[in-house]
Coordinates of N, CA and C in Angstrom, one line a residue:
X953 N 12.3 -11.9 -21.6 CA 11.3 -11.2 -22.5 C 10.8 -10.0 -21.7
X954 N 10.8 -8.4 -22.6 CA 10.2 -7.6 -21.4 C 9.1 -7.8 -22.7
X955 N 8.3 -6.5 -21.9 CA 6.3 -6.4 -22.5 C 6.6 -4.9 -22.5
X956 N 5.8 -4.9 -24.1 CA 5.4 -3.0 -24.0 C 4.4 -2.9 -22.8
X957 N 3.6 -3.4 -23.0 CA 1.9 -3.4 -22.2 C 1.5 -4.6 -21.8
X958 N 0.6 -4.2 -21.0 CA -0.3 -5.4 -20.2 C -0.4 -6.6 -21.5
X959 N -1.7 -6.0 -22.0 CA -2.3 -6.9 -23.2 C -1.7 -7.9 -23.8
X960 N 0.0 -7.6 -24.1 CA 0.9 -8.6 -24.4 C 1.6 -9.5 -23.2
X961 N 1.2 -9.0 -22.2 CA 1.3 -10.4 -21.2 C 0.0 -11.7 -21.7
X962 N -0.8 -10.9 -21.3 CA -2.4 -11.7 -21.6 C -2.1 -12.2 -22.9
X963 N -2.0 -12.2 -24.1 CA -1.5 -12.4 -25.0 C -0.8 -13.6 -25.0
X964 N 0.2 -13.7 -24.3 CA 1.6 -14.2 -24.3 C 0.2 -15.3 -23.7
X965 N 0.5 -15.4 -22.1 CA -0.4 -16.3 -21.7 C -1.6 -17.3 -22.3
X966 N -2.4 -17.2 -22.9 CA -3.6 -17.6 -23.8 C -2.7 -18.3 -25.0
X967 N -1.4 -17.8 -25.5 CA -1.0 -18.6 -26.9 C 0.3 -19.7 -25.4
X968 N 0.5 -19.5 -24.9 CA 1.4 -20.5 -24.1 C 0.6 -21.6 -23.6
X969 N -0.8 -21.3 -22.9 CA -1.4 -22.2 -22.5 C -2.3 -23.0 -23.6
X970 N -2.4 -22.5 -24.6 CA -3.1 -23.2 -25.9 C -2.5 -23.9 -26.4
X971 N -1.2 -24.1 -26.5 CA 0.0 -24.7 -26.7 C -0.1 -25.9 -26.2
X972 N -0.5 -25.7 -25.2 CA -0.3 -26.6 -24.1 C 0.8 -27.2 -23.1
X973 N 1.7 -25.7 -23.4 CA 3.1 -25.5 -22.6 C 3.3 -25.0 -21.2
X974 N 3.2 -26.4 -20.7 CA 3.0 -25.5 -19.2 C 3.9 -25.1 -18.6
X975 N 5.5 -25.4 -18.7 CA 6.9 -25.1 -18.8 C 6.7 -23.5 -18.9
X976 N 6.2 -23.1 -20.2 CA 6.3 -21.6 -20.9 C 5.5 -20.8 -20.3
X977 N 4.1 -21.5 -19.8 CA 3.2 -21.0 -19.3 C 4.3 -20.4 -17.9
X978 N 4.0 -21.4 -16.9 CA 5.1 -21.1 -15.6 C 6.1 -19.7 -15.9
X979 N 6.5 -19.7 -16.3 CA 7.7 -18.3 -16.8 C 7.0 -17.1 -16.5
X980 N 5.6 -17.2 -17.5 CA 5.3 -15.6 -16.5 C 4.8 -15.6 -15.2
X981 N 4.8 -16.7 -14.9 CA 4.3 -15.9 -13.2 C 5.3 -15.9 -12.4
X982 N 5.4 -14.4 -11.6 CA 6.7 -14.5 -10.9 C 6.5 -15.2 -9.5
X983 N 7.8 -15.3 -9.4 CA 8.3 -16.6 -7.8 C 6.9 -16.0 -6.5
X984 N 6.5 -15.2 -6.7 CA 5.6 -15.3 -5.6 C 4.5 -14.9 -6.0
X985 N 3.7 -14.8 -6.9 CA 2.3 -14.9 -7.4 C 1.8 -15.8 -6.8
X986 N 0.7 -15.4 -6.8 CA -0.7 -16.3 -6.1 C -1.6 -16.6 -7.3
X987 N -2.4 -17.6 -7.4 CA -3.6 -18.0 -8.6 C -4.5 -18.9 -7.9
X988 N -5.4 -18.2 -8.4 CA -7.2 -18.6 -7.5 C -7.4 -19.5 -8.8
X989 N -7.0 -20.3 -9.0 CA -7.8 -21.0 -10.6 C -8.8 -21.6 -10.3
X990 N -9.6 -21.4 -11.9 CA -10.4 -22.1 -12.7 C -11.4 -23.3 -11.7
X991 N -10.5 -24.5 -11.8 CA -11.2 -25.5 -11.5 C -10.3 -26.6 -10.1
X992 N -10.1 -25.4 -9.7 CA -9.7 -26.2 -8.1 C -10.1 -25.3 -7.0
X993 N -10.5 -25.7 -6.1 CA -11.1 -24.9 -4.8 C -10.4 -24.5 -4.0
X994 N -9.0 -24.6 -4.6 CA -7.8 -23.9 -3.3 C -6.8 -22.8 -4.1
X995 N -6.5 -22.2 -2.9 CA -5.8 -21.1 -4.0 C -3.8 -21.5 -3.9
X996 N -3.8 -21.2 -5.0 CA -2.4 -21.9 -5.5 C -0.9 -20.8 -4.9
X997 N -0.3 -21.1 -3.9 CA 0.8 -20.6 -3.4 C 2.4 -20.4 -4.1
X998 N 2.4 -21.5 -4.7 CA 3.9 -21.5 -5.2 C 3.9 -21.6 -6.4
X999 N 5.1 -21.3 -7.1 CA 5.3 -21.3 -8.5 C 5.4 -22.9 -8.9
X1000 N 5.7 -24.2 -8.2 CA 6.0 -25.7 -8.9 C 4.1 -26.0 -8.7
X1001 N 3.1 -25.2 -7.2 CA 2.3 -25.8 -7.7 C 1.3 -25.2 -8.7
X1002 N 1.4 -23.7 -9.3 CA 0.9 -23.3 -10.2 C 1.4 -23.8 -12.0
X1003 N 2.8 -24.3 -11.8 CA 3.0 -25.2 -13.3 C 2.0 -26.6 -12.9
X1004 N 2.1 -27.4 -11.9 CA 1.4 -28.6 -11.7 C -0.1 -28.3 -12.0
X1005 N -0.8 -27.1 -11.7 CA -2.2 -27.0 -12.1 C -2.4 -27.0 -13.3
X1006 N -1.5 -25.9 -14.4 CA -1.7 -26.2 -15.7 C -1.5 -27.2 -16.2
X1007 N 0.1 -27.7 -15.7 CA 0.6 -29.2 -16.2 C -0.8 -30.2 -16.6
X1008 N -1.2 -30.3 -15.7 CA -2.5 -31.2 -15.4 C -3.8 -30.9 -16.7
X1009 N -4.8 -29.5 -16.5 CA -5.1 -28.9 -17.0 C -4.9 -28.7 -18.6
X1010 N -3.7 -28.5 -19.1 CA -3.3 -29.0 -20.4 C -4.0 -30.1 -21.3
X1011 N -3.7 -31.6 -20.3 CA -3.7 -32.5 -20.9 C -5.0 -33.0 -21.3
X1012 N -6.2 -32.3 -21.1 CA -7.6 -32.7 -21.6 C -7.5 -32.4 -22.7
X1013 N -8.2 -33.5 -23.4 CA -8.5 -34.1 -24.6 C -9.4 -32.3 -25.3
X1014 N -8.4 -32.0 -26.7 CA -9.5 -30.5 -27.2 C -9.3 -29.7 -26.8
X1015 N -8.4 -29.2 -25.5 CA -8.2 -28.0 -24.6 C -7.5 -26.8 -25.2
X1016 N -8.4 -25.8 -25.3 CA -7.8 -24.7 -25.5 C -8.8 -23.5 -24.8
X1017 N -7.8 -22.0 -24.5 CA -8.6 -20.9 -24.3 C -8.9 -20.3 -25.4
X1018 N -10.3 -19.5 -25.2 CA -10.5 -18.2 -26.4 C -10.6 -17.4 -25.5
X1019 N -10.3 -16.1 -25.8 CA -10.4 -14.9 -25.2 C -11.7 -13.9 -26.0
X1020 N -12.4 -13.9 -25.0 CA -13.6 -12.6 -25.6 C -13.1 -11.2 -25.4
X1021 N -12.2 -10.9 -26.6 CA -11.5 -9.6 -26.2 C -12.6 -8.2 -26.2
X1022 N -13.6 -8.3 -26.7 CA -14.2 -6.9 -26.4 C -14.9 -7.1 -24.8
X1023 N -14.4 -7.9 -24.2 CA -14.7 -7.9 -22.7 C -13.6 -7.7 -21.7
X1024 N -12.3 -7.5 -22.4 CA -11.2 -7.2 -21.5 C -11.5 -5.2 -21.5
X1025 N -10.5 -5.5 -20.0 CA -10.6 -4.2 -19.8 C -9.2 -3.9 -18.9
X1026 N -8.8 -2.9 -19.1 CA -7.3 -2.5 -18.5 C -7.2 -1.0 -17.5
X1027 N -6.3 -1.4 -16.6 CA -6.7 -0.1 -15.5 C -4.8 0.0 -15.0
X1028 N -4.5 1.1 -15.1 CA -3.6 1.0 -14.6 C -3.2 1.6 -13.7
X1029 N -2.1 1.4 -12.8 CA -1.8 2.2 -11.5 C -0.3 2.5 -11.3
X1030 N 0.5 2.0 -12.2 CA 1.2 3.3 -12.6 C 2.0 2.6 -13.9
X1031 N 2.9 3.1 -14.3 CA 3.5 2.9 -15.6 C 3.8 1.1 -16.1
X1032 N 4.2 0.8 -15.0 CA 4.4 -0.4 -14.9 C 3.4 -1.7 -14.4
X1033 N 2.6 -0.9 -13.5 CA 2.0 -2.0 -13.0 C 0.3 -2.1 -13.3
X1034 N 0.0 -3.2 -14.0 CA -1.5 -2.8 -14.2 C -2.8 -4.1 -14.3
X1035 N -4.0 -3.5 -13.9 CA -4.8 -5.2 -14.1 C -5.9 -5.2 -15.3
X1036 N -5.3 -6.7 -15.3 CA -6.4 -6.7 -16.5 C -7.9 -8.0 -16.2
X1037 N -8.8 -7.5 -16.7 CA -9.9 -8.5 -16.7 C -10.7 -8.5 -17.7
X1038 N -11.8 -9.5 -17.5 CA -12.2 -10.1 -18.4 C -12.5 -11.5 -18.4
X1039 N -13.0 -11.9 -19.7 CA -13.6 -13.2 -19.7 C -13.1 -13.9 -20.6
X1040 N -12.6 -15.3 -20.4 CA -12.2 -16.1 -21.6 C -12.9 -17.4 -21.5
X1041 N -13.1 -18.3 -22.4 CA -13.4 -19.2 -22.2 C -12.5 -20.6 -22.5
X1042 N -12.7 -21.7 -20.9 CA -11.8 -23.1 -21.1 C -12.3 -23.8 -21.8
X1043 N -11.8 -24.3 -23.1 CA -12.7 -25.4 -23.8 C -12.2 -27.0 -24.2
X1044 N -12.6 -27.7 -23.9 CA -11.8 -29.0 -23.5 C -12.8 -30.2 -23.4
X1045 N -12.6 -31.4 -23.7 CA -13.7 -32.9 -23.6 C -14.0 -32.9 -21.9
X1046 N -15.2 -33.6 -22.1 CA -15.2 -33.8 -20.7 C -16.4 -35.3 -20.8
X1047 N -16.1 -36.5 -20.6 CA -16.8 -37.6 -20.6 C -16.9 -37.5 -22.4
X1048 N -16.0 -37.7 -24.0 CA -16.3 -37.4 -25.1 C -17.5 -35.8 -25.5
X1049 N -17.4 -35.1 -25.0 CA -18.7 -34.2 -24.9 C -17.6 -32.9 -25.0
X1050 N -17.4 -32.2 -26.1 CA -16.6 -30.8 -26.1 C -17.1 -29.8 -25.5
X1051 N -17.1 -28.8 -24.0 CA -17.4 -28.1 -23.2 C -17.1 -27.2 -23.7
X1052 N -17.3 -26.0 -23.6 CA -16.8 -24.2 -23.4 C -17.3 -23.9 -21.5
X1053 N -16.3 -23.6 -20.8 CA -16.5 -22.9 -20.0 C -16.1 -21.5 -19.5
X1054 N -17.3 -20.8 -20.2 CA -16.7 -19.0 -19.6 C -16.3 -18.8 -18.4
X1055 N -15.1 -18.1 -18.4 CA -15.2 -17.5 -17.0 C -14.5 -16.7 -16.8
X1056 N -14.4 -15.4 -15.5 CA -13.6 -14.5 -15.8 C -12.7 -14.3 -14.7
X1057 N -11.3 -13.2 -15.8 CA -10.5 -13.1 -15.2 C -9.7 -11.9 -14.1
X1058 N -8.8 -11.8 -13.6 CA -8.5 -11.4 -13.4 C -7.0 -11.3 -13.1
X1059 N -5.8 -10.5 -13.9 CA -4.4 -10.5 -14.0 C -4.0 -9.3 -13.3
X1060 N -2.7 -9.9 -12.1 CA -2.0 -8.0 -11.9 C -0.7 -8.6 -12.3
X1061 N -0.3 -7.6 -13.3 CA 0.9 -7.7 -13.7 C 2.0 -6.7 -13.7
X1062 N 3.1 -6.7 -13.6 CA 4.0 -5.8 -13.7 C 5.0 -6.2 -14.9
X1063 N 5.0 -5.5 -15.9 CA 5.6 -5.5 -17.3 C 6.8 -5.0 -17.1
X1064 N 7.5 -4.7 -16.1 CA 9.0 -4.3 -15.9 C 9.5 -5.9 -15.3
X1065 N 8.9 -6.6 -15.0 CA 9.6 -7.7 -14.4 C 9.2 -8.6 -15.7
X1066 N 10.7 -9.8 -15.6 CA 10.5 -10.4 -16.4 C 9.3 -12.0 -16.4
X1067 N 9.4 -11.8 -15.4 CA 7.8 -12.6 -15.0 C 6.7 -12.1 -14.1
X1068 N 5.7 -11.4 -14.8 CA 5.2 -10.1 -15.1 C 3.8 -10.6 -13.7
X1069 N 3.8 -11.7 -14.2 CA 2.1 -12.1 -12.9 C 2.5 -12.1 -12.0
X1070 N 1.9 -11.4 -11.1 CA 2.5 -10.8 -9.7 C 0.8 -11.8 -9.1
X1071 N -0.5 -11.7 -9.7 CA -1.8 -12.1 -9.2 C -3.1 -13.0 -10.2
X1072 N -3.5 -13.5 -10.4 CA -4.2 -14.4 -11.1 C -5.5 -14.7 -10.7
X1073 N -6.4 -14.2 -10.7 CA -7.9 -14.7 -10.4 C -9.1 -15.4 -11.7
X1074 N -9.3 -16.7 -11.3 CA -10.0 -16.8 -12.6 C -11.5 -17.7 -11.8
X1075 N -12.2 -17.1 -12.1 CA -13.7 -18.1 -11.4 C -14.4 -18.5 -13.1
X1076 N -15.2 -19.2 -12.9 CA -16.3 -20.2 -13.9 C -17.6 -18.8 -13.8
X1077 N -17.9 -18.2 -14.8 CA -19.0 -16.8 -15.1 C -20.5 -18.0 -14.8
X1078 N -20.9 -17.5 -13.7 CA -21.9 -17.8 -12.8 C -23.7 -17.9 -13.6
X1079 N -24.3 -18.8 -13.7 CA -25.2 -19.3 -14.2 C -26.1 -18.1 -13.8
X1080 N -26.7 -17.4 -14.8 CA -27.8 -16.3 -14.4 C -29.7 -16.9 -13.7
X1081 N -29.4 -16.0 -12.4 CA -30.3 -17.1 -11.7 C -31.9 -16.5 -11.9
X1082 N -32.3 -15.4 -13.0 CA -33.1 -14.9 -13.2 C -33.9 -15.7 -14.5

């Protein structure tokens, strides 16, 4: 699959992982991406153990992403290569109790490869302490 633009990586990703295809999901990140996820305190080195995060991740009861698209934002650094960020939210059961948790992102991708996530940052949007 190539990508005109970023956005349809992001895109791609949010309808794969809603799916709950972690197989599909896995595909765009390429063989040596890195991913800081969501809801584990270590940062993920290989491509079998970034399918095994989602693999996992998936299976909660309700789980899906939304994406708050008037909070993405795109920068690019050259034709091909560009990052995107922003905020989506994980939403999934947790003890029968349906959660939303915001949090934001951050994607570097390169849209000339065909598995475009080269980087993955996603943290939990931080409780305002004011």
């Amino acid at each position: 699959m190539s990508f005109k633009n970023p956005e349809e990586v992001l895109f791609q990703w949010v309808s794969r992982v809603c799916n709950g295809n972690a197989d599909a999901t896995r595909t765009l990140y390429n063989d040596d991406a890195i991913l800081v996820p969501t809801f584990s305190p270590h940062t993920v080195h290989s491509i079998e153990d970034i399918h095994e995060y989602f693999r996992q991740l998936v299976t909660r009861e309700g789980f899906g992403v939304r994406l708050h698209n008037k909070a993405l934002s795109v920068q690019s650094m050259s034709k091909t290569l560009h990052t995107l960020s922003g905020i989506y939210s994980f939403e999934f059961e947790v003890d029968q109790v349906f959660l939303s948790f915001p949090s934001r992102f951050t994607f570097v991708v390169d849209i000339s490869k065909e598995k475009p996530i080269l980087h993955h940052h996603s943290s939990q949007v931080p409780r305002n302490l004011s």
